Coordinates of C-alpha atoms and ligand atoms in Angstrom, one line a residue:
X58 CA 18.3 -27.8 0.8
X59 CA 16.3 -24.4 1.0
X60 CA 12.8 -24.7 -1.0
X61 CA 12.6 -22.2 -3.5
X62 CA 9.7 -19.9 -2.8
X63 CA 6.8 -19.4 -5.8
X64 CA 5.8 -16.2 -6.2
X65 CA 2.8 -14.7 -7.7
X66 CA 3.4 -10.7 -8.7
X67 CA -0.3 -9.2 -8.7
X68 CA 0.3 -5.6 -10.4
X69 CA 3.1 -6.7 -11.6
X70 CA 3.4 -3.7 -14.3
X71 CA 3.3 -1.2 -11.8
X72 CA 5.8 0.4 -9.5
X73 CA 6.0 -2.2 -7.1
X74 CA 5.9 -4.9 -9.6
X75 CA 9.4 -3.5 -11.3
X76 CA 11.1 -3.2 -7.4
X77 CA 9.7 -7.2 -6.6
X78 CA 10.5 -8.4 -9.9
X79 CA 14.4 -7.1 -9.8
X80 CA 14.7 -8.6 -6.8
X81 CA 13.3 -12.0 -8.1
X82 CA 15.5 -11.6 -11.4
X83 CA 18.3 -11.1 -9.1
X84 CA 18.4 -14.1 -7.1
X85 CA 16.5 -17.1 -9.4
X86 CA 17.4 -20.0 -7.3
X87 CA 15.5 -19.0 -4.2
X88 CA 12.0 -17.2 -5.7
X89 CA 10.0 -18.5 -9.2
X90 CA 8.3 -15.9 -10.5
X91 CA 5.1 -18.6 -10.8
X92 CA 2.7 -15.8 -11.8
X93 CA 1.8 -12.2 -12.7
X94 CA -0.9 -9.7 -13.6
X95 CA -1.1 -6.7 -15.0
X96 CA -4.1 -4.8 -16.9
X97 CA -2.9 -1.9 -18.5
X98 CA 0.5 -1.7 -20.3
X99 CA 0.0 -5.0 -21.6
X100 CA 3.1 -4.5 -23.9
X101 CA 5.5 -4.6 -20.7
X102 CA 3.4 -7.5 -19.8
X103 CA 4.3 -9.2 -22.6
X104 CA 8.0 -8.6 -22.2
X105 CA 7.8 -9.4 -18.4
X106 CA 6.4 -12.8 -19.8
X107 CA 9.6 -13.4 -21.8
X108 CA 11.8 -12.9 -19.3
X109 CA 10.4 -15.1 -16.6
X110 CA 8.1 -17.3 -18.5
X111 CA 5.5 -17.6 -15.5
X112 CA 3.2 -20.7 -15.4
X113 CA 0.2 -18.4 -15.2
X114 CA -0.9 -14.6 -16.1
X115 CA -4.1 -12.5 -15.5
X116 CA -5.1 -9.6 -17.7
X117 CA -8.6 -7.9 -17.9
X118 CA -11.1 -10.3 -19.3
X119 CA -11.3 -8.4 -22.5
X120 CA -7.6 -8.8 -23.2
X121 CA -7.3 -12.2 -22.6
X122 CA -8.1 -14.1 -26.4
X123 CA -5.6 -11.2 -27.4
X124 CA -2.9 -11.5 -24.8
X125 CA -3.1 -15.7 -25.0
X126 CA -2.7 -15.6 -28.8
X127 CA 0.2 -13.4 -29.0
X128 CA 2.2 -15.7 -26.2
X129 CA 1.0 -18.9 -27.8
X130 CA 2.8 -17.0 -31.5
X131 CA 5.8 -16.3 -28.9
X132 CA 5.7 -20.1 -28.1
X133 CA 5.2 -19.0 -24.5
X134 CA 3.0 -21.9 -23.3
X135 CA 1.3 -19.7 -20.2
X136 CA -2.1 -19.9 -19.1
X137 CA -4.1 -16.8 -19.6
X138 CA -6.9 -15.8 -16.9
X139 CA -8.8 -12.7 -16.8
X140 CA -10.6 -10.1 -14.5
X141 CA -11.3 -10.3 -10.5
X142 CA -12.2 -13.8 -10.9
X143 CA -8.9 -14.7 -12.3
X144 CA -6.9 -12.9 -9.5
X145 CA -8.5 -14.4 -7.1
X146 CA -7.7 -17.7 -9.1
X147 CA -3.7 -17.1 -9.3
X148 CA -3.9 -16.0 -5.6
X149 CA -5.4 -18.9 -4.5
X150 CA -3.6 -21.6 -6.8
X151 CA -1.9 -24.3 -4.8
X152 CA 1.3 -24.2 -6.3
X153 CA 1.6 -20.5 -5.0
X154 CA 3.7 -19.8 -1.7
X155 CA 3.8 -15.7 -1.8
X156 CA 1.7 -13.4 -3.1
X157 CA 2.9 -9.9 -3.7
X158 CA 0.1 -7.4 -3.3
X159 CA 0.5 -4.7 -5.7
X160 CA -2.5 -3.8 -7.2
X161 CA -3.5 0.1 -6.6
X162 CA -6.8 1.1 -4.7
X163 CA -10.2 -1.2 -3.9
X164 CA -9.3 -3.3 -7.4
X165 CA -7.1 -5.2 -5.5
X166 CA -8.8 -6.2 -2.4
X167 CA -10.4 -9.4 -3.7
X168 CA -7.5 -10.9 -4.5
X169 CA -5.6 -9.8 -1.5
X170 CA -8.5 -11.2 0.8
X171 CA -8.5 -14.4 -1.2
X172 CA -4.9 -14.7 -0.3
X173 CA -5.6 -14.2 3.1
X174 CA -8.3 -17.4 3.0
X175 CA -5.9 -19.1 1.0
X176 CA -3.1 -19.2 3.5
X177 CA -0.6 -17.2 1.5
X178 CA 2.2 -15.5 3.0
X179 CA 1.7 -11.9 1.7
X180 CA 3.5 -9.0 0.8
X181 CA 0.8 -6.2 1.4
X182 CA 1.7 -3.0 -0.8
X183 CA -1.9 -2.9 -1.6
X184 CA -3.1 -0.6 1.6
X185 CA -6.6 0.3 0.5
X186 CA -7.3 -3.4 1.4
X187 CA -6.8 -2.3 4.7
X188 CA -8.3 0.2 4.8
X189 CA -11.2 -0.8 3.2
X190 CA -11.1 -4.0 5.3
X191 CA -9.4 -4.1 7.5
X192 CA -11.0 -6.1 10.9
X193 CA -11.7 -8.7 7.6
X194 CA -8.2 -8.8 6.3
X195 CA -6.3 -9.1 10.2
X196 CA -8.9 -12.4 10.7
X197 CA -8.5 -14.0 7.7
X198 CA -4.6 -13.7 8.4
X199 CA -5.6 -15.1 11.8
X200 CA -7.9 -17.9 11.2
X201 CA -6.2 -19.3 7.7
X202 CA -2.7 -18.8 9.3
X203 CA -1.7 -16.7 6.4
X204 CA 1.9 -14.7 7.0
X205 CA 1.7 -10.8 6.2
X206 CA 4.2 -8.8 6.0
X207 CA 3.8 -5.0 4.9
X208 CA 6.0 -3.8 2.5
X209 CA 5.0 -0.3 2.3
X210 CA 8.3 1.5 4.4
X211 CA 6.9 2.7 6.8
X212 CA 4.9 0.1 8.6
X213 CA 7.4 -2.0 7.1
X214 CA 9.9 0.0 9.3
X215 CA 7.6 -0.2 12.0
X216 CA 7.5 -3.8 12.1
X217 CA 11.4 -4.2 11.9
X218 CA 11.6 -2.4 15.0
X219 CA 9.1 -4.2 16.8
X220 CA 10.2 -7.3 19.6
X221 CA 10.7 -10.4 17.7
X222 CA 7.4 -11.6 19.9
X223 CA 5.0 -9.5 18.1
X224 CA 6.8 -10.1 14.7
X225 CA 6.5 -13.5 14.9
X226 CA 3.5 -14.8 16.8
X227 CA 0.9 -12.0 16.1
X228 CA 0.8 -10.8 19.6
X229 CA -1.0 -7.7 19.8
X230 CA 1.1 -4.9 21.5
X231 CA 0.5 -4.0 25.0
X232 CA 2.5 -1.4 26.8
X233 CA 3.0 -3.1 30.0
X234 CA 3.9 -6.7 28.4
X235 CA 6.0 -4.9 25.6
X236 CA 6.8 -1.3 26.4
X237 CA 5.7 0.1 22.8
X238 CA 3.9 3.6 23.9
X239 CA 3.5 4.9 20.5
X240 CA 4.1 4.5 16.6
X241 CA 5.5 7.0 14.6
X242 CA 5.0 7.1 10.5
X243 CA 6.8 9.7 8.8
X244 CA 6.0 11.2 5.9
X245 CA 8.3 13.3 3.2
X246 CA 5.5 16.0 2.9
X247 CA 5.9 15.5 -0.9
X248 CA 6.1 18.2 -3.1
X249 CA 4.2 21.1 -1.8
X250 CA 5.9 20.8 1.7
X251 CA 7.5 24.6 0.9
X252 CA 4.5 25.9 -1.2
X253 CA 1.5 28.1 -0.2
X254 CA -1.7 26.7 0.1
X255 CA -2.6 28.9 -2.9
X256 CA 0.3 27.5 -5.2
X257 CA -1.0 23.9 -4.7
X258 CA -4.1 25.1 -5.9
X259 CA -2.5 25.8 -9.1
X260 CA -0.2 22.9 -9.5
X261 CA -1.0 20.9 -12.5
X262 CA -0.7 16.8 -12.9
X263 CA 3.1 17.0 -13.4
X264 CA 3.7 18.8 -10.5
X265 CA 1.8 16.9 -8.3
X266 CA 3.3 13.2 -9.6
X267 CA 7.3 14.6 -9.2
X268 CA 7.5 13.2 -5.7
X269 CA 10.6 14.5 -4.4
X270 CA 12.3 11.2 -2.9
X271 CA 10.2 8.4 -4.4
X272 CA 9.6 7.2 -8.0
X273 CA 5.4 5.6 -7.4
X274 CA 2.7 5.2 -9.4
X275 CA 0.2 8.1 -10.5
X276 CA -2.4 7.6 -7.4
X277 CA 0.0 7.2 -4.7
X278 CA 2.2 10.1 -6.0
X279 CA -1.2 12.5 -5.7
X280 CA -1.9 10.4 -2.4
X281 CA 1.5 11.8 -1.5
X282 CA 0.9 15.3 -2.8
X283 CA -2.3 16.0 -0.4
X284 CA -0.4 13.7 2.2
X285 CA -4.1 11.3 1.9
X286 CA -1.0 8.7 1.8
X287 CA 0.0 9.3 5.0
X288 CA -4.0 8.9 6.0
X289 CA -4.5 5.7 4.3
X290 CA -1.1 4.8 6.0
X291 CA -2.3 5.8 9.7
X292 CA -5.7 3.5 8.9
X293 CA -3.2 0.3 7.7
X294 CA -1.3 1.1 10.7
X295 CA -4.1 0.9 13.1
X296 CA -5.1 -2.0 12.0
X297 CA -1.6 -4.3 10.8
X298 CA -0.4 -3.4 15.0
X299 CA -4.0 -3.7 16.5
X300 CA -3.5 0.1 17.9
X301 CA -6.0 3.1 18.1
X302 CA -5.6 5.8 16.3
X303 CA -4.1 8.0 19.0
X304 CA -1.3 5.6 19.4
X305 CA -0.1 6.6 16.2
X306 CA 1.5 9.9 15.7
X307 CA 3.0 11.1 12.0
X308 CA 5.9 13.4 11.5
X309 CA 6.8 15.2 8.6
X310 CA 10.4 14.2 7.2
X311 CA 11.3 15.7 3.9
X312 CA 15.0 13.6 3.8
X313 CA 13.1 10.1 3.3
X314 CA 16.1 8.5 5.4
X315 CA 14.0 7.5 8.4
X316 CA 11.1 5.2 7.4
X317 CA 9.4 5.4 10.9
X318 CA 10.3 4.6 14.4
X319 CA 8.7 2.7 17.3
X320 CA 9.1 4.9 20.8
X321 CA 9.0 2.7 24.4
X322 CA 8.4 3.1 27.4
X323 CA 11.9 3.3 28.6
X324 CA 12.1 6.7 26.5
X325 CA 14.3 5.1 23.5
X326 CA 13.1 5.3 19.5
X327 CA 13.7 2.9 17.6
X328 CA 14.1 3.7 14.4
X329 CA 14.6 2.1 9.9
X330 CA 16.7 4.0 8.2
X331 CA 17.7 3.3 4.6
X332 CA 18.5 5.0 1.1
X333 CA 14.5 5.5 -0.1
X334 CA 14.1 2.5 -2.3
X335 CA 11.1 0.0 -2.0
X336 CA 13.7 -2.4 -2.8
X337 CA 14.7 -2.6 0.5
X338 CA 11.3 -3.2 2.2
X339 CA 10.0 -5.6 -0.5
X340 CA 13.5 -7.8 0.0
X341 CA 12.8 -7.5 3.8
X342 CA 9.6 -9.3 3.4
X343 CA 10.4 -11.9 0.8
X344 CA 13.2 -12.8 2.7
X345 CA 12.2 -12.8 6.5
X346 CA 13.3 -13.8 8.7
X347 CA 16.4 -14.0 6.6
X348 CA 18.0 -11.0 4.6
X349 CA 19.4 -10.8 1.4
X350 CA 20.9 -8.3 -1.0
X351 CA 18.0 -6.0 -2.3
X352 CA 20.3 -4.0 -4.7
X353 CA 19.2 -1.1 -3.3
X354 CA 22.1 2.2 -2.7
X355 CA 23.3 1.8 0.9
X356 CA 22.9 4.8 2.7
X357 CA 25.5 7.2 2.4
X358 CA 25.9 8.7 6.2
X359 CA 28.2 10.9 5.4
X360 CA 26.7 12.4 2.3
X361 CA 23.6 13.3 4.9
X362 CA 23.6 16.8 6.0
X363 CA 21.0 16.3 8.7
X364 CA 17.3 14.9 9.0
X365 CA 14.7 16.9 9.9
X366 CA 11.3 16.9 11.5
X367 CA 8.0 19.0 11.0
X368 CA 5.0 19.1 12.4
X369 CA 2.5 18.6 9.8
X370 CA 0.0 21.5 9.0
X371 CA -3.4 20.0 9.3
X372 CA -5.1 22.7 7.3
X373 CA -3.0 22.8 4.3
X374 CA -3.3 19.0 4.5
X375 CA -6.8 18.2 5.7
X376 CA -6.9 15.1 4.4
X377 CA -4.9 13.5 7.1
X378 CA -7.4 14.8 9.7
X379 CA -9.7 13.3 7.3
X380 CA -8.3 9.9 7.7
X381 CA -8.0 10.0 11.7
X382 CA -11.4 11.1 11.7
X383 CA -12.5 8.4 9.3
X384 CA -10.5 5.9 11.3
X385 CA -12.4 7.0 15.1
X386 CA -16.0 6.8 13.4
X387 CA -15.4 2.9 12.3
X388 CA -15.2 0.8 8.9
X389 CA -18.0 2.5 7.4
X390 CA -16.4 5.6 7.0
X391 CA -12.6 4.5 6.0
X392 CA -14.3 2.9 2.9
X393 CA -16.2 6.2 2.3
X394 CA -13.2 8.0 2.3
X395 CA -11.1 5.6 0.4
X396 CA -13.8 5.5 -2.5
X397 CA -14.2 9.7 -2.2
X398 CA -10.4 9.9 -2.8
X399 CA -9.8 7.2 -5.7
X400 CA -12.6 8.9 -7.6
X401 CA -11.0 12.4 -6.4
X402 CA -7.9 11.8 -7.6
X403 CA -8.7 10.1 -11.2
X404 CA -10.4 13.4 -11.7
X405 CA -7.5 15.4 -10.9
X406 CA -5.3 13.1 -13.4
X407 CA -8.0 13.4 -15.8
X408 CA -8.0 17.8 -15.3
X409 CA -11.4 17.9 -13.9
X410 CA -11.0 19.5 -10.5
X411 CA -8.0 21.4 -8.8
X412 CA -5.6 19.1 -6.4
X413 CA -6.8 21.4 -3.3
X414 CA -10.3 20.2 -4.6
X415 CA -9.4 16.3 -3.4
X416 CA -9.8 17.2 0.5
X417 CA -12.9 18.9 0.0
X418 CA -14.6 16.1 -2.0
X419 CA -13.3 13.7 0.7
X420 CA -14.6 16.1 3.8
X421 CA -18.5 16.2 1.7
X422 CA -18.5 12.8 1.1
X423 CA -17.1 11.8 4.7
X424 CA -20.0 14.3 6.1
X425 CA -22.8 13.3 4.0
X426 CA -22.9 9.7 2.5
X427 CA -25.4 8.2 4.6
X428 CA -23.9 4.5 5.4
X429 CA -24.8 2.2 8.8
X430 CA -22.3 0.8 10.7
X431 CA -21.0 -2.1 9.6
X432 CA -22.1 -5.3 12.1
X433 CA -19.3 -7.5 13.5
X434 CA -19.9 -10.5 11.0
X435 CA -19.6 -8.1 7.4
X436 CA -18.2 -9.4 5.0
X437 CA -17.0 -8.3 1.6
X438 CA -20.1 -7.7 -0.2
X439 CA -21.4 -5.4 2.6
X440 CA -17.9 -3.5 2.4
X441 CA -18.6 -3.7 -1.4
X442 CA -21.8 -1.9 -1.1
X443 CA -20.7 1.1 1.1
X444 CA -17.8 1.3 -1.6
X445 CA -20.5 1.7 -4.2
X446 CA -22.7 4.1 -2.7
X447 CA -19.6 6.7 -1.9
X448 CA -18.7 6.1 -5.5
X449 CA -21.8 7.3 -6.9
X450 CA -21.9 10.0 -4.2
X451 CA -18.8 11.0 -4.6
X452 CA -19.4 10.8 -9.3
X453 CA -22.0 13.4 -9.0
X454 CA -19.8 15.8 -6.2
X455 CA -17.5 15.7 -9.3
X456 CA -19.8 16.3 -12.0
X457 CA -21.3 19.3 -10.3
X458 CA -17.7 20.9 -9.7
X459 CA -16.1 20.1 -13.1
Ligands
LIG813 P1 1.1 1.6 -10.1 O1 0.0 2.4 -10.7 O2 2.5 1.8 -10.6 O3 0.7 0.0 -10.5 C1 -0.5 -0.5 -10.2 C2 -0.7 -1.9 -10.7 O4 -2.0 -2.3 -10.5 C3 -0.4 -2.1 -12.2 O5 0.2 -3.4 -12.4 C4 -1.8 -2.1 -12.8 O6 -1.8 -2.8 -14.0 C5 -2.6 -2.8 -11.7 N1 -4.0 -2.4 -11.8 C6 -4.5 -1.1 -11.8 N2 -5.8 -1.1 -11.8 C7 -6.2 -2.4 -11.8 C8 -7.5 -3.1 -11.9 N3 -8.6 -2.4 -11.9 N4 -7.5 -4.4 -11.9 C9 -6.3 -5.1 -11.9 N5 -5.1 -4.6 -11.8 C10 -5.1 -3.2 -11.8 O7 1.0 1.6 -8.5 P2 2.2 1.4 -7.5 O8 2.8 2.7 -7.2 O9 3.0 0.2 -7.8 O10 1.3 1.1 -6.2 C11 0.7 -0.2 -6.0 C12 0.1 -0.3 -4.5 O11 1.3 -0.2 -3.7 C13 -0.8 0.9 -4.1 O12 -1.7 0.4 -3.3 C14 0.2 1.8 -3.4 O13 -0.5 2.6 -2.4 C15 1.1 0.8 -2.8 N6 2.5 1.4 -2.5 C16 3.3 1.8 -3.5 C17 4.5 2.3 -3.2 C18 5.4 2.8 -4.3 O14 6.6 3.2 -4.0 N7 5.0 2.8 -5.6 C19 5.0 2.4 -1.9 C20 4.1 1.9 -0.9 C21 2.9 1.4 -1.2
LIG814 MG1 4.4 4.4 2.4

């Protein structure tokens, strides 16, 4: 008989949280939604809670009297955590095989790590873990023989084209043993791809969300606007395939249809391709090795004209220089530039500086925050700290330019 797998949905009200949980609704015999967490929109919470009755649920610690009352009136008898404390909780509960990581920016790298310690297998959507934490992430993994498995597309296209050796024993890639000379992460471009430098200084919040291939949350959607997606992307990269950063190349694909490609040695690419639908991925992951049905559109070959590739233009996107730079300097800096650009970007959503305004507060604070290098043995605290000190950097960069 095939165990069914208990899942626990951190972010579950987001993005990623409505691709997982249609999977999981879709096939009930082999996943139990065992437990979910969302912060805001707690009214699709709610309704999420109805529909799968979860053992277990975390909300911010202010909503939790609230959101317990109104599911004990529902005669909903799930237990109500709250705050960082009560993600890490739900990660870590014994009853709890998978835990989908879908929580945007640093708030979710407490819980992800705990994971990690716990043993979980985990489906990483949550890529400012990484790149926040990355050397502490890939041992945690290793010493508490925890599973992950990336379910952002590209690296989780990267991984499906990888030998089966590396997949499944954690082998870190060597060209002569395994013939992988290079990575390659593409990237749409989003939607200034075709537009002066000059327009996308004028675009607006709506503009800047309408990705043209994927429906995302708000941050990832402006991550995808200045391309600091595809930054934080080369960072996870690095670190989920052990590779340096020059190992890693990124192309700019506006068709979406090839979600990156491994090159070898022997000159052949391998390469995902798939309609663009985080379905696919997420199934991928839940269900490896096996497959199953994600619900997602096959791909329609011969409704594609052709597929396209661009070199990107590393002035009109400086933040991915940003990011490679970050990612040669060490640790330190990818949290810098991580907490530069979360605070960047909720100020652009909030109309306080221009989108073009994002790489430059990265590049200041990337030049000027004053952080040591991180030893060998830091931990999360110290990664904590540097996170801090960028953030109040990085508050009064803001301040002065809104
Ligand atoms: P989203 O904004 O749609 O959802 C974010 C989720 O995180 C929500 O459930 C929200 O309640 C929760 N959350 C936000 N702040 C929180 C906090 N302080 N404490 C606890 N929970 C909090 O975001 P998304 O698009 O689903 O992205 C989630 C993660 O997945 C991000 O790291 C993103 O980079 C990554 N990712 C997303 C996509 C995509 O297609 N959306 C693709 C690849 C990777
Ligand atoms: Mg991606």
């Amino acid at each position: 008989m095939v165990m069914t797998q208990r899942i626990a949905v951190l972010g579950a009200t987001g993005s990623i949280g409505d691709s997982t949980l249609a999977i999981l609704a879709a096939h009930p015999h082999d996943y139990e939604v065992y437990a979910l967490s969302g912060y805001q929109r707690l009214d699709k919470l709610f309704a999420l809670c109805q529909q799968f009755i979860p053992k277990r649920v975390c909300v911010a610690v202010d909503s939790v009297n609230e959101f317990a009352q109104r599911l004990n009136q529902a005669g909903l008898k799930i237990d109500v955590v709250g705050g960082a404390a009560g993600l890490i909780d739900i990660a870590t509960d014994s009853q709890v095989d998978t835990v989908v990581a879908a929580i945007v920016g640093a708030a979710g790298l407490p819980s992800t790590l705990a994971s990690a310690r716990a043993g979980k297998r985990i489906l990483l959507a949550n890529k400012e873990a990484l790149v926040m934490a990355g050397q502490v992430m890939i041992e945690a993994v290793k010493t508490h023989h925890s599973i992950l498995l990336p379910i952002d597309s590209e690296h989780n296209a990267i991984f499906q084209c990888l030998p089966p050796v590396i997949q499944q024993d954690n082998t870190q890639i060597h060209e002569r043993s395994h013939g992988v000379r290079k990575l390659w992460l593409t990237a749409s471009g989003g939607p200034f791809l075709q537009q002066s430098f000059s327009q996308m200084q004028k675009a607006g919040v709506a503009e800047a969300v309408k990705h043209p291939n994927w429906s995302m949350g708000q941050k990832i959607s402006v991550d995808s606007a200045t391309m600091m997606n595809k930054g934080l992307e080369l960072i996870e990269a690095c670190h989920l395939f052990d590779l340096p950063e020059n190992k890693i190349n990124v192309v700019i694909h506006p068709q979406s249809i090839i979600h990156s490609m491994v090159e070898y040695s022997d000159g052949s690419f391998l390469a995902q391709l798939g309609s663009p639908d985080m379905k696919t991925p997420i199934a991928h992951a839940l269900s490896y090795p096996a497959r199953i049905n994600s619900g997602s559109q096959p791909l329609d070959l011969y409704a594609l004209s052709a597929l396209e590739f661009i070199k990107p233009d590393l002035q009109k996107f400086a933040c991915l220089h940003l990011a490679r730079q970050a990612m040669q300097s060490g640790t330190q800096a990818t949290i810098v530039l991580n907490a530069a650009n979360e605070m960047a970007v909720a100020a652009f959503l909030a109309g306080q500086v221009r989108l073009t305004d994002i790489a430059d507060i990265n590049e200041q604070a990337l030049s000027q925050v004053q952080v040591s290098t991180l030893s060998a043995n830091a931990d999360i605290d110290d990664i904590l700290a540097i996170d801090g000190i960028a953030r109040r950097y990085t508050e009064v960069l803001i301040a002065k330019m809104a």
